[in-house]
Coordinates of C-alpha atoms in Angstrom, one line a residue:
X26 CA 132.1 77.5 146.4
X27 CA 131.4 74.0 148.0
X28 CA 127.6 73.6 150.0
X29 CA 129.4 73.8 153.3
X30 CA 130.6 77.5 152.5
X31 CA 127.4 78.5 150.7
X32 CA 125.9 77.7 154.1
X33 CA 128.3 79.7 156.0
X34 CA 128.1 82.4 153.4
X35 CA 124.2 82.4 153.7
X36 CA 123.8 82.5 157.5
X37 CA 126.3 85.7 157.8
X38 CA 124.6 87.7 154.8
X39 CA 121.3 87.5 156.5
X40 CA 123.0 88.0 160.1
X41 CA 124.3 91.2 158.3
X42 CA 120.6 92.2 156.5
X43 CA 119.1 91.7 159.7
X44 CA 121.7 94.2 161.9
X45 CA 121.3 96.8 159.3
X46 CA 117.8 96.6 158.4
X47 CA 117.3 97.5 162.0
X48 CA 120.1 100.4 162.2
X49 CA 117.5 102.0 159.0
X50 CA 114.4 101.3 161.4
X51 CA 116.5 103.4 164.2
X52 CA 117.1 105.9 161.7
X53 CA 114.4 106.3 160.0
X54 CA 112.6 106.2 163.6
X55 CA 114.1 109.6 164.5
X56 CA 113.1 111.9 161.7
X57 CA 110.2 114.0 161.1
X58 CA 107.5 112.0 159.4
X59 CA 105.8 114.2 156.7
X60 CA 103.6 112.3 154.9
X61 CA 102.9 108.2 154.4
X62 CA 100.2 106.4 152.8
X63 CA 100.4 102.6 152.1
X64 CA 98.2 99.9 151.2
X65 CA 97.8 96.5 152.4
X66 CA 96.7 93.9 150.4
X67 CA 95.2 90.4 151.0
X68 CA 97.9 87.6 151.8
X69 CA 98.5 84.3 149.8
X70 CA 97.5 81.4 151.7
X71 CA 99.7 78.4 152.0
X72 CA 99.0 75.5 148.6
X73 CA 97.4 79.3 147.1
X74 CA 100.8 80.5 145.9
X75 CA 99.6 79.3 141.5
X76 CA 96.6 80.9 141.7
X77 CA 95.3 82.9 139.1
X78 CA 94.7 86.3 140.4
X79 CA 91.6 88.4 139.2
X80 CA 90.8 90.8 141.6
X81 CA 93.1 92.2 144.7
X82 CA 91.2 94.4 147.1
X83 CA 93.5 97.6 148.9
X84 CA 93.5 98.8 152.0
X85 CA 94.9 102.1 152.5
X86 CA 96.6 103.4 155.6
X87 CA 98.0 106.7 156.4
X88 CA 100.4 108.7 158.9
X89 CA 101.8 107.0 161.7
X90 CA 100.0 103.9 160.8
X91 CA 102.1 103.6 157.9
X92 CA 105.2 104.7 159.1
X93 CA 104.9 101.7 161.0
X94 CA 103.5 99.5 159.5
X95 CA 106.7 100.2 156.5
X96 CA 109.3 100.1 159.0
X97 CA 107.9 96.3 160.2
X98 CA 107.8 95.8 156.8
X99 CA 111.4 96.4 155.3
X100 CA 112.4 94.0 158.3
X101 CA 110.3 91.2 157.6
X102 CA 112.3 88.0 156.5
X103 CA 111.1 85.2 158.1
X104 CA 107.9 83.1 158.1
X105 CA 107.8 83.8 162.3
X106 CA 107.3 87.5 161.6
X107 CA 103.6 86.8 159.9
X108 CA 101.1 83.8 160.5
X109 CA 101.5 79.9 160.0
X110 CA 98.8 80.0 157.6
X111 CA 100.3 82.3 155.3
X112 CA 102.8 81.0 151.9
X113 CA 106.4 81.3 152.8
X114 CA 106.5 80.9 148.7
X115 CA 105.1 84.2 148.1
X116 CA 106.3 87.6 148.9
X117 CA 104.2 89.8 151.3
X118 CA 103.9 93.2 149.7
X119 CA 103.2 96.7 151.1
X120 CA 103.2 98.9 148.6
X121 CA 103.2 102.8 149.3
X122 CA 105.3 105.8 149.9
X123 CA 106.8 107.3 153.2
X124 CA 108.6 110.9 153.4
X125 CA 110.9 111.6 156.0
X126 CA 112.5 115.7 156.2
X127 CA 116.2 115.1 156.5
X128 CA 119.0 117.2 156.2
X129 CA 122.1 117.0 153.8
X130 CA 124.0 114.9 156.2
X131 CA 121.0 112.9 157.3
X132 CA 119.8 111.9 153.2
X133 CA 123.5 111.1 153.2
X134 CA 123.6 108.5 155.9
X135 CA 120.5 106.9 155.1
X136 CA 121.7 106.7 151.3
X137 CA 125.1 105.4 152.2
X138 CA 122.4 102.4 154.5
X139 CA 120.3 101.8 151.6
X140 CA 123.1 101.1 149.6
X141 CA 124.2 98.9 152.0
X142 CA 121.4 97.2 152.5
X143 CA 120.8 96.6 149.0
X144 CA 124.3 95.2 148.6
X145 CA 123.6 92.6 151.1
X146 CA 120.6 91.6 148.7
X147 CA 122.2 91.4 146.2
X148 CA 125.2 88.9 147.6
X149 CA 122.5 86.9 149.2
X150 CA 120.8 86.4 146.0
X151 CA 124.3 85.5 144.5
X152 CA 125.3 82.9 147.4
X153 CA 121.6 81.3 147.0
X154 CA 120.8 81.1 143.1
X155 CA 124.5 81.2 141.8
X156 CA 127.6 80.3 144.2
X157 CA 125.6 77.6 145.9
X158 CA 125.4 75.3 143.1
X159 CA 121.6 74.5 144.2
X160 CA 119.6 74.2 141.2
X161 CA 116.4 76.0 141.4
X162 CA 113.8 73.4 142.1
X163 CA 116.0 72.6 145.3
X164 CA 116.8 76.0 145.9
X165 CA 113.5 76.3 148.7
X166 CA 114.7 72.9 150.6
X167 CA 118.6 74.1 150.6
X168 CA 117.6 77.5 152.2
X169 CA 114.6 76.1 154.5
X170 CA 116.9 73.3 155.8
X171 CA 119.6 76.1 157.2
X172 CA 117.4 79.1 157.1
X173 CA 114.1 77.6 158.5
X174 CA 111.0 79.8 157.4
X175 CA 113.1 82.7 155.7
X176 CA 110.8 84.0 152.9
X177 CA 113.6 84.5 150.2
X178 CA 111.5 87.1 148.1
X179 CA 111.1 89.3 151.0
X180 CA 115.3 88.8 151.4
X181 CA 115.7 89.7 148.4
X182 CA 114.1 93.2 146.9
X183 CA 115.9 96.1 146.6
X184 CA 114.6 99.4 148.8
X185 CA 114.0 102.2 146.5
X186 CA 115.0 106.1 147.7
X187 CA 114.3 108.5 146.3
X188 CA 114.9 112.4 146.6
X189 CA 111.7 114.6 146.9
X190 CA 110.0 113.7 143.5
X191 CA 106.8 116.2 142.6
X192 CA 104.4 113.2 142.5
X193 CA 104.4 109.7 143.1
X194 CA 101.2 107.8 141.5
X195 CA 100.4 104.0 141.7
X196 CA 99.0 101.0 139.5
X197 CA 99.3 97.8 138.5
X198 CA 101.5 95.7 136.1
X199 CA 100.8 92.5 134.6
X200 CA 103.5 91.1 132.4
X201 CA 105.8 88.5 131.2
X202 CA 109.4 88.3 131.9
X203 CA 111.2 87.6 128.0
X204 CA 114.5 86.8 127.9
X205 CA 116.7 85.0 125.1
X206 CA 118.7 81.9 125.2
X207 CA 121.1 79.9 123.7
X208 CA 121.2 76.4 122.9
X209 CA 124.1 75.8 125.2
X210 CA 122.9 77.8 128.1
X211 CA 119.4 75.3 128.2
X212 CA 121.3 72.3 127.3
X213 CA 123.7 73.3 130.2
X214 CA 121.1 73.6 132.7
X215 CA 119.5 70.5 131.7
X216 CA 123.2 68.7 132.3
X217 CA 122.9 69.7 135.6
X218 CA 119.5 68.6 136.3
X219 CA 120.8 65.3 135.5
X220 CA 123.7 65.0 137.4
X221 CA 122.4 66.4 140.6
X222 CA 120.1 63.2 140.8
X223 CA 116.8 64.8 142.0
X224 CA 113.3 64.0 141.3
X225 CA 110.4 65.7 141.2
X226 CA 107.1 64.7 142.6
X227 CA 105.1 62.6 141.5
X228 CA 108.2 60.7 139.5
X229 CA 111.1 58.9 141.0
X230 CA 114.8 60.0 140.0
X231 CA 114.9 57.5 137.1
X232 CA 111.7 58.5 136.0
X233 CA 112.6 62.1 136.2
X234 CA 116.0 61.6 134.5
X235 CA 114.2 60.1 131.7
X236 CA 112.2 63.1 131.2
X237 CA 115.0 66.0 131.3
X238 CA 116.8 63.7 129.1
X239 CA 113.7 63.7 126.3
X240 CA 113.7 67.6 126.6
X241 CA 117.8 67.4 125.8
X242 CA 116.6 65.8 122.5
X243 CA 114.0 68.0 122.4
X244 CA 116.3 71.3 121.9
X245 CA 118.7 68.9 120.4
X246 CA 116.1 68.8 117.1
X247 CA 115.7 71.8 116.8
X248 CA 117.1 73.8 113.7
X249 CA 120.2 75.0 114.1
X250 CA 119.1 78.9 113.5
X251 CA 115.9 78.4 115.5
X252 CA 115.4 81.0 118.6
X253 CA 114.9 80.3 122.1
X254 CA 113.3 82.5 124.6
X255 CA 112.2 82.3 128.1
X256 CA 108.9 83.8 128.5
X257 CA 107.6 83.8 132.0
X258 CA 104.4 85.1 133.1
X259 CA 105.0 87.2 136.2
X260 CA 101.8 87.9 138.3
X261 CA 100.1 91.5 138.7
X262 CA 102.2 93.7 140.6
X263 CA 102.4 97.2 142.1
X264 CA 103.6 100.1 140.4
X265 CA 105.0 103.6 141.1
X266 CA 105.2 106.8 138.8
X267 CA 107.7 108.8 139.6
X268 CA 107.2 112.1 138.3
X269 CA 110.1 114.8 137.8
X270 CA 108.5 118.1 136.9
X271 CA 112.0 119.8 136.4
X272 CA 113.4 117.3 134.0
X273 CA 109.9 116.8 132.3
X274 CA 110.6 112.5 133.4
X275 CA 108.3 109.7 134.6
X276 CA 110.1 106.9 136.0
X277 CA 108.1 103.4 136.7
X278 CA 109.1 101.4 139.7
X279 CA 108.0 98.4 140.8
X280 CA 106.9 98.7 144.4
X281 CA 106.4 95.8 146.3
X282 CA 107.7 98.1 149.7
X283 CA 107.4 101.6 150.2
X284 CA 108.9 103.5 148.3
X285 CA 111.5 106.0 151.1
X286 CA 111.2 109.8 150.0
X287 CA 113.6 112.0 151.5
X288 CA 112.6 115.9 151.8
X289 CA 114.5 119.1 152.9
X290 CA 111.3 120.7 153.9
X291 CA 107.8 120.2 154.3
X292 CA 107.2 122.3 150.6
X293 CA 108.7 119.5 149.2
X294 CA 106.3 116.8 150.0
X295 CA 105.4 115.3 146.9
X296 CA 101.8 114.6 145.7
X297 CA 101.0 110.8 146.7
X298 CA 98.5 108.8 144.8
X299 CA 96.0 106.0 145.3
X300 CA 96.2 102.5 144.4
X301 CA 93.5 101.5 143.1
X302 CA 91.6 98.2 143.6
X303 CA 92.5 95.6 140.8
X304 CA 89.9 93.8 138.6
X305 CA 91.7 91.8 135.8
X306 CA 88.1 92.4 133.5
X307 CA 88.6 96.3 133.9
X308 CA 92.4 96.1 132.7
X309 CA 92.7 98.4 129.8
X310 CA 96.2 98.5 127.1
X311 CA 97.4 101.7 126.1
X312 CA 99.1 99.7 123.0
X313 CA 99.3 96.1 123.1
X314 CA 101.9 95.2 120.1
X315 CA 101.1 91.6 118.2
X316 CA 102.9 89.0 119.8
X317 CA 105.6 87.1 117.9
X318 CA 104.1 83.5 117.1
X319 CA 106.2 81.0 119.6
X320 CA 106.0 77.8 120.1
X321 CA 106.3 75.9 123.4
X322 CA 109.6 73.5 123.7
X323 CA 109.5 72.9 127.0
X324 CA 106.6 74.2 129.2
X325 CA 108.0 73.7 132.6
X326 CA 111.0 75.9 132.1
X327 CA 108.7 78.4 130.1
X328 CA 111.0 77.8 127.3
X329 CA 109.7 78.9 123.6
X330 CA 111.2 78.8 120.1
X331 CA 110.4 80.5 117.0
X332 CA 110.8 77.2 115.4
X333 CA 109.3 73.5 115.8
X334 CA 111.5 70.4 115.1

């Protein structure tokens, strides 16, 4: 796909998210609200996006309050829908649960909408980090520079319904992302770097050429039955527990939105937790398995290697 139909492509996915996300708002407008609690937690200031985070304070809200506070929420996709002061970098999370009573035929149209919705995502993910060609330190100037202020983490999470669980109980997660490489998949993306003739601050292009080329020698050296692995550090997040008393099943969720519960009757309401204010000094592992020994090849791309040159 050449940049001029990437564009085109991007515009009419988020034309799309935006008609349907407010079709759900209609829908989810009309039924019986049965029980919502969410919690708001303190934005990320603009330059504030790196920051270690140590403590996040909660504040719940309940009933109606919530409801609509979720619905403004799912529709939220651009910087103009929240302060100038705020990151457009960052994500702005609500994490919580709403249930809605809804008949057969109801659950069935607001499943067949979710889906939807999530499909769109899903292709405007594609169209921004694949079919556009962008690599991903220009991927923020490509999207801003068609797309001013749309806050592409917002855009992109998946809505999460789910049918009447018992309980659903929240937390927090603080993890890395692993994932394993080849040789030719860095190497690859490195190629491109090059070619696309970028630099980026403080170097100039020939400066930053220089340096992607270095790390191409860099995984170059390495032995040839050496191991790579991406392992990113991904900042503290909500959680949900789902709990399934009939098939005796937690499922974990992460739950930067409410999560949408969808109830025949008000006897199905399911129990809805807490979330807890979180203090990185009062996180406590239930088992925290020895970490393979790593090595760092190249830091910027969080790129590690059970090997050195």
């Amino acid at each position: 796909m050449d940049r001029y139909d990437a564009v085109a492509a991007l515009n009419h996915c988020v034309t799309r998210l935006e008609n349907e996300l407010e079709t759900l708002q209609m829908q989810l407008s009309s039924l019986p609200l049965l029980a919502a609690r969410v919690f708001s937690l303190p934005p990320i200031v603009k330059g504030k996006e790196h920051d270690a985070i140590e403590r996040i304070a909660v504040t719940q809200h309940l009933a109606e309050e919530a409801r609509q506070m979720g619905l403004q929420h799912y529709c939220r996709l651009f910087m103009q829908h929240q302060s100038e002061n705020l990151s457009t970098k960052a994500a702005v999370r609500l994490p919580g649960a709403l249930c809605f009573e809804a008949s057969p035929q109801e659950a069935a149209q607001l499943s067949q909408q979710v889906t939807t919705i999530n499909q769109i995502k899903a292709r405007l993910e594609q169209v921004i980090t694949v079919e556009s060609g962008v690599e991903s330190e220009a991927r923020f100037e490509f999207v801003h520079s068609h797309l001013r202020g749309l806050i592409t983490l917002n855009a992109y999470r998946a809505l999460t319904l789910l049918a009447a669980p018992d309980s659903v109980r929240f937390g927090w997660a603080n993890k890395n992302i692993v994932k394993n490489v080849t040789r030719n998949d860095i190497l690859e993306k490195l190629e491109r770097s090059i070619k696309a003739g970028r630099a980026i601050a403080p170097w100039t292009r020939e400066q930053w050429a220089e340096k992607v080329y270095m790390e191409i020698e860099a995984i170059k050296s390495l032995p040839a039955n050496a191991r790579l692995k991406i392992k990113r550090p991904v900042k503290v997040q909500p959680i949900a527990r789902i709990w399934d008393k009939q098939q005796q099943k937690q499922t974990q969720f992460a739950c930067p939105s409410p999560l949408l519960v969808l109830c025949p009757d008000r006897v199905s309401v399911p129990i809805l937790g807490e979330l807890l204010n979180y203090d990185v000094n009062n996180v406590k592992h239930r088992h925290k398995p020895q970490a393979e020994k790593l090595f760092a090849i190249i830091p910027r791309l969080h790129l590690f290697s059970d090997r050195l040159f």
